[in-house]
C-alpha cells in the first residue's frame, strides 16, 4: 500500500517509536496522521512540533484501554492505516513480579489492539481496503524470560493478527504484525544491549507497509531469531531462556 494520500492513525504516539512513526508517515506523504496520546501536555507538544514543520499530524486523546476514547476514534471516518503501537512492558519472573503489571500488558498490548481493530476495521471493509499494523517483537515467537509476560502479551497480539488476517484478508484489508528486537526508547532504557534507532525501525515499517509483507522481522537480530527457530527451535528457546532475572 502506498503511504501517499493515506489517512493514518497511530496509537502511543506521545514518544518513542510511535512519535517517530507519526513524523515518518507525514514525511512519506500521508494526507492526515492522527497521533494518539494520553496526556494533554503530550498532545500540545505534538501539535507544536507538527505545526513547526507544517506536518499534517493531528494529535488526538487516545488511551487504548478507554472505551470512550476508542468510541471517539471510530467517528473520525475511514482510516486507511491503523498502527497498533501503544505498548507497556513489565519486567521479571512471571511467578513473582507485580501481577497488575502483567495484567496491564494484556490490557494495552493485546486488548488495546483488539479494541482498535474492532473500532476501525468495519470502515476499512466498507471501503474495500485498509491496513492494520501491529507492533509486536521477535520475542513473540520465542519467549525472553526477563520480560516473559510482556512477550506472552505480544504472542497473543501476533496470534490475533493471524485471526484478523483470516477475516479481513479477502475484504481488501491487509494485516501485518511487525517483529523488531530492542529499540532505543524509554521502554528499553534499562537494557544494556545493542539497540536499533527509532528512525531505522520506522523506516523499515513503512517499507513493509508499501510491500504489504506478512509479519516481518525488523532488523538483523530479529531475522536471526526467526532463522534460528526454523533451524532448531528447541536450541533457540534454550539459548534465549538463559536471559532471565
Ligand atoms: N523499545 C523496544 O525495545 C521495543 C522492542 C520491540 C517492540 N517494541 C514495541 O514498540 C512499541 C512502541 O514502544 P516504545 O519502545 O516506543 O516504548 P515507549 O517509549 O515506552 O512508548 C510507549 C508508548 O505507548 C503509549 N501507551 C502506553 N499505555 C498506553 C495506553 N493505555 N493507551 C495508549 N497509549 C499507551 C505511551 O504513552 P504515554 O507516554 O502516555 O505513557 C507511549 O506513547 C510498543 O508496542 C513496544 O512493545 C518496543
Short mmCIF file of C-alpha atoms and ligand atoms in Angstrom, two decimals:
data_model
loop_
_atom_site.label_atom_id
_atom_site.label_comp_id
_atom_site.label_asym_id
_atom_site.label_seq_id
_atom_site.Cartn_x
_atom_site.Cartn_y
_atom_site.Cartn_z
CA UNK A 1 0.00 0.00 0.00
CA UNK A 2 1.21 3.49 -0.84
CA UNK A 3 1.64 5.93 2.02
CA UNK A 4 0.88 8.97 -0.16
CA UNK A 5 -2.57 10.41 0.40
CA UNK A 6 -3.48 7.99 3.20
CA UNK A 7 -5.22 8.69 6.49
CA UNK A 8 -3.19 7.04 9.23
CA UNK A 9 -3.81 6.52 12.94
CA UNK A 10 -1.01 5.59 15.35
CA UNK A 11 -1.61 4.64 18.97
CA UNK A 12 1.01 5.55 21.58
CA UNK A 13 2.47 8.44 19.58
CA UNK A 14 3.43 10.65 22.54
CA UNK A 15 7.03 9.41 22.45
CA UNK A 16 9.28 6.58 21.31
CA UNK A 17 8.62 4.65 18.14
CA UNK A 18 5.03 5.90 17.80
CA UNK A 19 6.08 9.55 17.69
CA UNK A 20 8.81 8.79 15.17
CA UNK A 21 6.33 6.85 13.05
CA UNK A 22 3.91 9.80 13.04
CA UNK A 23 6.54 12.11 11.53
CA UNK A 24 7.78 9.38 9.16
CA UNK A 25 4.26 8.90 7.78
CA UNK A 26 3.87 12.66 7.37
CA UNK A 27 7.20 12.85 5.55
CA UNK A 28 6.16 9.86 3.44
CA UNK A 29 3.21 11.84 2.06
CA UNK A 30 0.32 10.71 4.27
CA UNK A 31 -2.67 13.07 3.92
CA UNK A 32 -3.54 13.04 7.61
CA UNK A 33 -1.82 11.38 10.57
CA UNK A 34 -3.82 11.00 13.78
CA UNK A 35 -1.30 10.67 16.59
CA UNK A 36 -2.76 9.14 19.74
CA UNK A 37 -1.55 10.42 23.11
CA UNK A 38 -2.93 10.10 26.62
CA UNK A 39 -1.86 13.35 28.22
CA UNK A 40 -2.89 16.91 27.33
CA UNK A 41 0.72 18.12 27.59
CA UNK A 42 1.85 15.49 25.02
CA UNK A 43 -0.98 16.49 22.68
CA UNK A 44 0.21 20.09 22.91
CA UNK A 45 3.85 19.15 22.32
CA UNK A 46 2.93 17.05 19.29
CA UNK A 47 0.79 19.86 17.93
CA UNK A 48 3.51 22.45 18.12
CA UNK A 49 6.19 20.11 16.72
CA UNK A 50 3.93 19.28 13.77
CA UNK A 51 2.98 22.91 13.16
CA UNK A 52 6.64 23.96 13.23
CA UNK A 53 7.34 21.88 10.11
CA UNK A 54 3.87 22.04 8.61
CA UNK A 55 3.34 18.30 9.00
CA UNK A 56 -0.25 17.00 8.59
CA UNK A 57 -0.31 15.50 12.09
CA UNK A 58 -3.41 15.80 14.28
CA UNK A 59 -2.82 14.70 17.86
CA UNK A 60 -5.84 13.07 19.47
CA UNK A 61 -6.59 11.95 23.01
CA UNK A 62 -6.39 8.18 22.94
CA UNK A 63 -5.92 5.73 25.75
CA UNK A 64 -6.42 2.28 24.21
CA UNK A 65 -7.93 0.98 27.44
CA UNK A 66 -10.66 3.65 27.34
CA UNK A 67 -13.91 2.64 25.64
CA UNK A 68 -14.84 6.34 25.45
CA UNK A 69 -11.63 7.34 23.63
CA UNK A 70 -11.95 4.44 21.21
CA UNK A 71 -15.59 5.28 20.50
CA UNK A 72 -14.48 8.82 19.59
CA UNK A 73 -11.81 7.47 17.24
CA UNK A 74 -14.38 5.41 15.33
CA UNK A 75 -16.10 8.70 14.48
CA UNK A 76 -13.04 10.07 12.63
CA UNK A 77 -14.17 8.43 9.40
CA UNK A 78 -12.28 5.81 7.45
CA UNK A 79 -8.66 5.36 8.45
CA UNK A 80 -6.56 3.66 5.76
CA UNK A 81 -3.72 2.52 8.02
CA UNK A 82 -4.06 1.73 11.73
CA UNK A 83 -0.80 1.21 13.61
CA UNK A 84 -1.31 -0.54 16.94
CA UNK A 85 1.90 0.74 18.52
CA UNK A 86 0.89 1.58 22.12
CA UNK A 87 2.66 -0.75 24.49
CA UNK A 88 3.75 -1.32 28.06
CA UNK A 89 6.33 -3.74 29.41
CA UNK A 90 6.80 -5.18 32.87
CA UNK A 91 9.92 -6.97 33.96
CA UNK A 92 10.83 -10.02 35.98
CA UNK A 93 9.93 -13.56 36.87
CA UNK A 94 6.26 -14.20 35.99
CA UNK A 95 5.85 -16.07 39.29
CA UNK A 96 6.94 -13.13 41.43
CA UNK A 97 6.50 -9.89 39.52
CA UNK A 98 3.70 -7.44 40.22
CA UNK A 99 0.51 -9.05 38.87
CA UNK A 100 -1.02 -5.69 37.89
CA UNK A 101 1.92 -5.08 35.61
CA UNK A 102 1.32 -8.39 33.78
CA UNK A 103 -2.37 -7.60 33.56
CA UNK A 104 -1.67 -4.12 32.11
CA UNK A 105 0.45 -5.71 29.36
CA UNK A 106 -2.54 -7.72 28.21
CA UNK A 107 -4.91 -4.72 28.53
CA UNK A 108 -2.75 -2.42 26.43
CA UNK A 109 -0.70 -4.67 24.14
CA UNK A 110 -3.41 -7.18 23.32
CA UNK A 111 -6.89 -5.93 24.22
CA UNK A 112 -5.98 -2.37 23.21
CA UNK A 113 -5.10 -3.56 19.71
CA UNK A 114 -8.23 -5.71 19.53
CA UNK A 115 -10.44 -2.79 20.59
CA UNK A 116 -8.81 -0.53 17.98
CA UNK A 117 -9.27 -3.13 15.23
CA UNK A 118 -12.92 -3.59 16.19
CA UNK A 119 -13.44 0.18 16.04
CA UNK A 120 -11.73 0.84 12.71
CA UNK A 121 -11.91 -2.35 10.62
CA UNK A 122 -15.61 -2.03 9.69
CA UNK A 123 -15.00 1.22 7.76
CA UNK A 124 -11.95 -0.34 6.06
CA UNK A 125 -14.09 -3.29 4.98
CA UNK A 126 -16.76 -0.92 3.73
CA UNK A 127 -14.30 0.94 1.51
CA UNK A 128 -12.74 -2.38 0.43
CA UNK A 129 -9.22 -1.52 1.53
CA UNK A 130 -7.08 -0.76 4.52
CA UNK A 131 -4.23 -1.96 6.66
CA UNK A 132 -3.73 -2.88 10.30
CA UNK A 133 -0.14 -2.92 11.52
CA UNK A 134 0.54 -4.43 14.94
CA UNK A 135 3.85 -3.69 16.65
CA UNK A 136 4.98 -6.87 18.41
CA UNK A 137 8.51 -8.22 18.86
CA UNK A 138 10.58 -11.16 17.61
CA UNK A 139 10.31 -12.40 21.20
CA UNK A 140 6.63 -13.08 20.50
CA UNK A 141 7.98 -16.13 18.65
CA UNK A 142 10.32 -17.32 21.39
CA UNK A 143 9.92 -16.07 24.94
CA UNK A 144 12.58 -13.85 26.52
CA UNK A 145 12.01 -14.67 30.22
CA UNK A 146 13.43 -11.38 31.50
CA UNK A 147 10.23 -9.84 30.13
CA UNK A 148 8.28 -13.09 29.97
CA UNK A 149 4.74 -11.82 30.49
CA UNK A 150 5.34 -8.94 28.05
CA UNK A 151 6.42 -11.49 25.41
CA UNK A 152 3.31 -13.53 26.17
CA UNK A 153 1.13 -10.47 25.51
CA UNK A 154 2.94 -9.90 22.21
CA UNK A 155 2.49 -13.59 21.28
CA UNK A 156 -1.24 -13.03 21.84
CA UNK A 157 -1.04 -9.96 19.59
CA UNK A 158 0.78 -11.91 16.88
CA UNK A 159 -1.86 -14.64 17.02
CA UNK A 160 -4.68 -12.07 16.96
CA UNK A 161 -3.12 -10.64 13.79
CA UNK A 162 -3.46 -14.04 12.13
CA UNK A 163 -7.14 -14.21 13.10
CA UNK A 164 -7.78 -10.70 11.80
CA UNK A 165 -6.00 -11.59 8.56
CA UNK A 166 -8.26 -14.62 8.15
CA UNK A 167 -11.36 -12.45 8.49
CA UNK A 168 -10.18 -9.33 6.68
CA UNK A 169 -7.70 -10.52 4.04
CA UNK A 170 -10.33 -11.24 1.37
CA UNK A 171 -12.02 -7.91 2.07
CA UNK A 172 -9.03 -5.85 0.97
CA UNK A 173 -7.66 -5.24 4.47
CA UNK A 174 -4.05 -6.32 4.94
CA UNK A 175 -2.97 -7.26 8.47
CA UNK A 176 0.71 -7.25 9.39
CA UNK A 177 2.45 -7.81 12.71
CA UNK A 178 5.98 -6.40 12.77
CA UNK A 179 8.63 -8.02 14.94
CA UNK A 180 11.59 -5.86 15.96
CA UNK A 181 14.07 -6.62 18.73
CA UNK A 182 15.37 -3.89 21.05
CA UNK A 183 14.76 -0.27 20.02
CA UNK A 184 16.39 2.73 21.68
CA UNK A 185 13.37 4.19 23.54
CA UNK A 186 12.22 4.71 27.13
CA UNK A 187 10.92 1.14 27.18
CA UNK A 188 14.40 -0.32 26.79
CA UNK A 189 16.29 2.30 28.83
CA UNK A 190 17.28 -0.28 31.45
CA UNK A 191 18.63 -2.79 28.93
CA UNK A 192 22.35 -2.76 28.22
CA UNK A 193 22.17 -4.41 24.79
CA UNK A 194 22.62 -3.27 21.18
CA UNK A 195 19.60 -1.21 20.11
CA UNK A 196 18.12 -0.15 16.81
CA UNK A 197 17.23 3.50 16.32
CA UNK A 198 13.57 4.52 16.20
CA UNK A 199 14.21 6.07 12.79
CA UNK A 200 15.56 2.80 11.36
CA UNK A 201 12.61 0.81 12.73
CA UNK A 202 10.05 3.36 11.48
CA UNK A 203 11.67 3.30 8.04
CA UNK A 204 11.52 -0.48 7.94
CA UNK A 205 7.85 -0.48 8.98
CA UNK A 206 6.98 1.96 6.19
CA UNK A 207 8.94 -0.18 3.71
CA UNK A 208 6.97 -3.26 4.75
CA UNK A 209 3.66 -1.37 4.54
CA UNK A 210 4.49 -0.42 0.94
CA UNK A 211 5.42 -4.05 0.20
CA UNK A 212 2.41 -5.45 2.11
CA UNK A 213 4.65 -8.01 3.80
CA UNK A 214 3.27 -10.63 6.18
CA UNK A 215 4.63 -10.44 9.75
CA UNK A 216 8.18 -9.27 9.01
CA UNK A 217 11.11 -9.40 11.44
CA UNK A 218 12.65 -5.91 11.79
CA UNK A 219 16.44 -5.81 11.89
CA UNK A 220 19.18 -8.41 11.59
CA UNK A 221 18.82 -9.72 15.14
CA UNK A 222 15.11 -10.44 14.66
CA UNK A 223 15.84 -12.11 11.34
CA UNK A 224 18.46 -14.26 13.11
CA UNK A 225 15.94 -15.32 15.75
CA UNK A 226 13.39 -16.38 13.14
CA UNK A 227 16.07 -18.24 11.19
CA UNK A 228 17.24 -19.96 14.38
CA UNK A 229 13.69 -21.03 15.19
CA UNK A 230 13.31 -22.59 11.77
CA UNK A 231 16.63 -24.36 12.11
CA UNK A 232 16.41 -25.63 15.72
CA UNK A 233 13.52 -24.28 17.83
CA UNK A 234 14.50 -26.21 20.97
CA UNK A 235 18.06 -24.88 20.93
CA UNK A 236 16.78 -21.35 20.31
CA UNK A 237 14.35 -21.50 23.24
CA UNK A 238 17.13 -22.83 25.45
CA UNK A 239 19.51 -20.07 24.42
CA UNK A 240 17.02 -17.19 24.87
CA UNK A 241 15.74 -18.86 28.05
CA UNK A 242 19.10 -18.10 29.70
CA UNK A 243 18.22 -14.41 29.67
CA UNK A 244 16.27 -14.09 32.91
CA UNK A 245 16.37 -12.38 36.30
N1 LIG B 1 11.68 -0.46 22.84
C1 LIG B 1 11.87 -1.70 22.46
O1 LIG B 1 12.93 -2.29 22.68
C2 LIG B 1 10.77 -2.43 21.72
C3 LIG B 1 11.11 -3.63 21.07
C4 LIG B 1 10.13 -4.32 20.37
C5 LIG B 1 8.86 -3.82 20.33
N2 LIG B 1 8.54 -2.66 20.97
C6 LIG B 1 7.17 -2.18 20.90
O2 LIG B 1 7.16 -0.95 20.22
C7 LIG B 1 6.01 -0.20 20.63
C8 LIG B 1 6.45 1.21 20.98
O3 LIG B 1 7.23 1.13 22.17
P1 LIG B 1 8.39 2.16 22.51
O4 LIG B 1 9.65 1.40 22.51
O5 LIG B 1 8.25 3.38 21.68
O6 LIG B 1 8.01 2.44 24.04
P2 LIG B 1 7.81 3.77 24.87
O7 LIG B 1 8.82 4.80 24.51
O8 LIG B 1 7.70 3.31 26.28
O9 LIG B 1 6.38 4.32 24.37
C9 LIG B 1 5.21 3.61 24.65
C10 LIG B 1 4.05 4.37 24.07
O10 LIG B 1 2.83 3.64 24.37
C11 LIG B 1 1.93 4.55 25.00
N3 LIG B 1 0.96 3.89 25.85
C12 LIG B 1 1.17 3.17 26.99
N4 LIG B 1 0.00 2.77 27.51
C13 LIG B 1 -0.97 3.28 26.69
C14 LIG B 1 -2.39 3.22 26.70
N5 LIG B 1 -3.08 2.60 27.67
N6 LIG B 1 -3.06 3.84 25.69
C15 LIG B 1 -2.40 4.48 24.70
N7 LIG B 1 -1.07 4.59 24.67
C16 LIG B 1 -0.37 3.98 25.65
C17 LIG B 1 2.82 5.52 25.76
O11 LIG B 1 2.07 6.66 26.10
P3 LIG B 1 2.43 7.56 27.43
O12 LIG B 1 3.55 8.47 27.01
O13 LIG B 1 1.17 8.27 27.73
O14 LIG B 1 2.86 6.61 28.51
C18 LIG B 1 3.89 5.76 24.70
O15 LIG B 1 3.43 6.66 23.73
C19 LIG B 1 5.40 -0.96 21.80
O16 LIG B 1 4.30 -1.73 21.35
C20 LIG B 1 6.53 -1.87 22.23
O17 LIG B 1 6.05 -3.02 22.90
C21 LIG B 1 9.48 -1.96 21.67
#
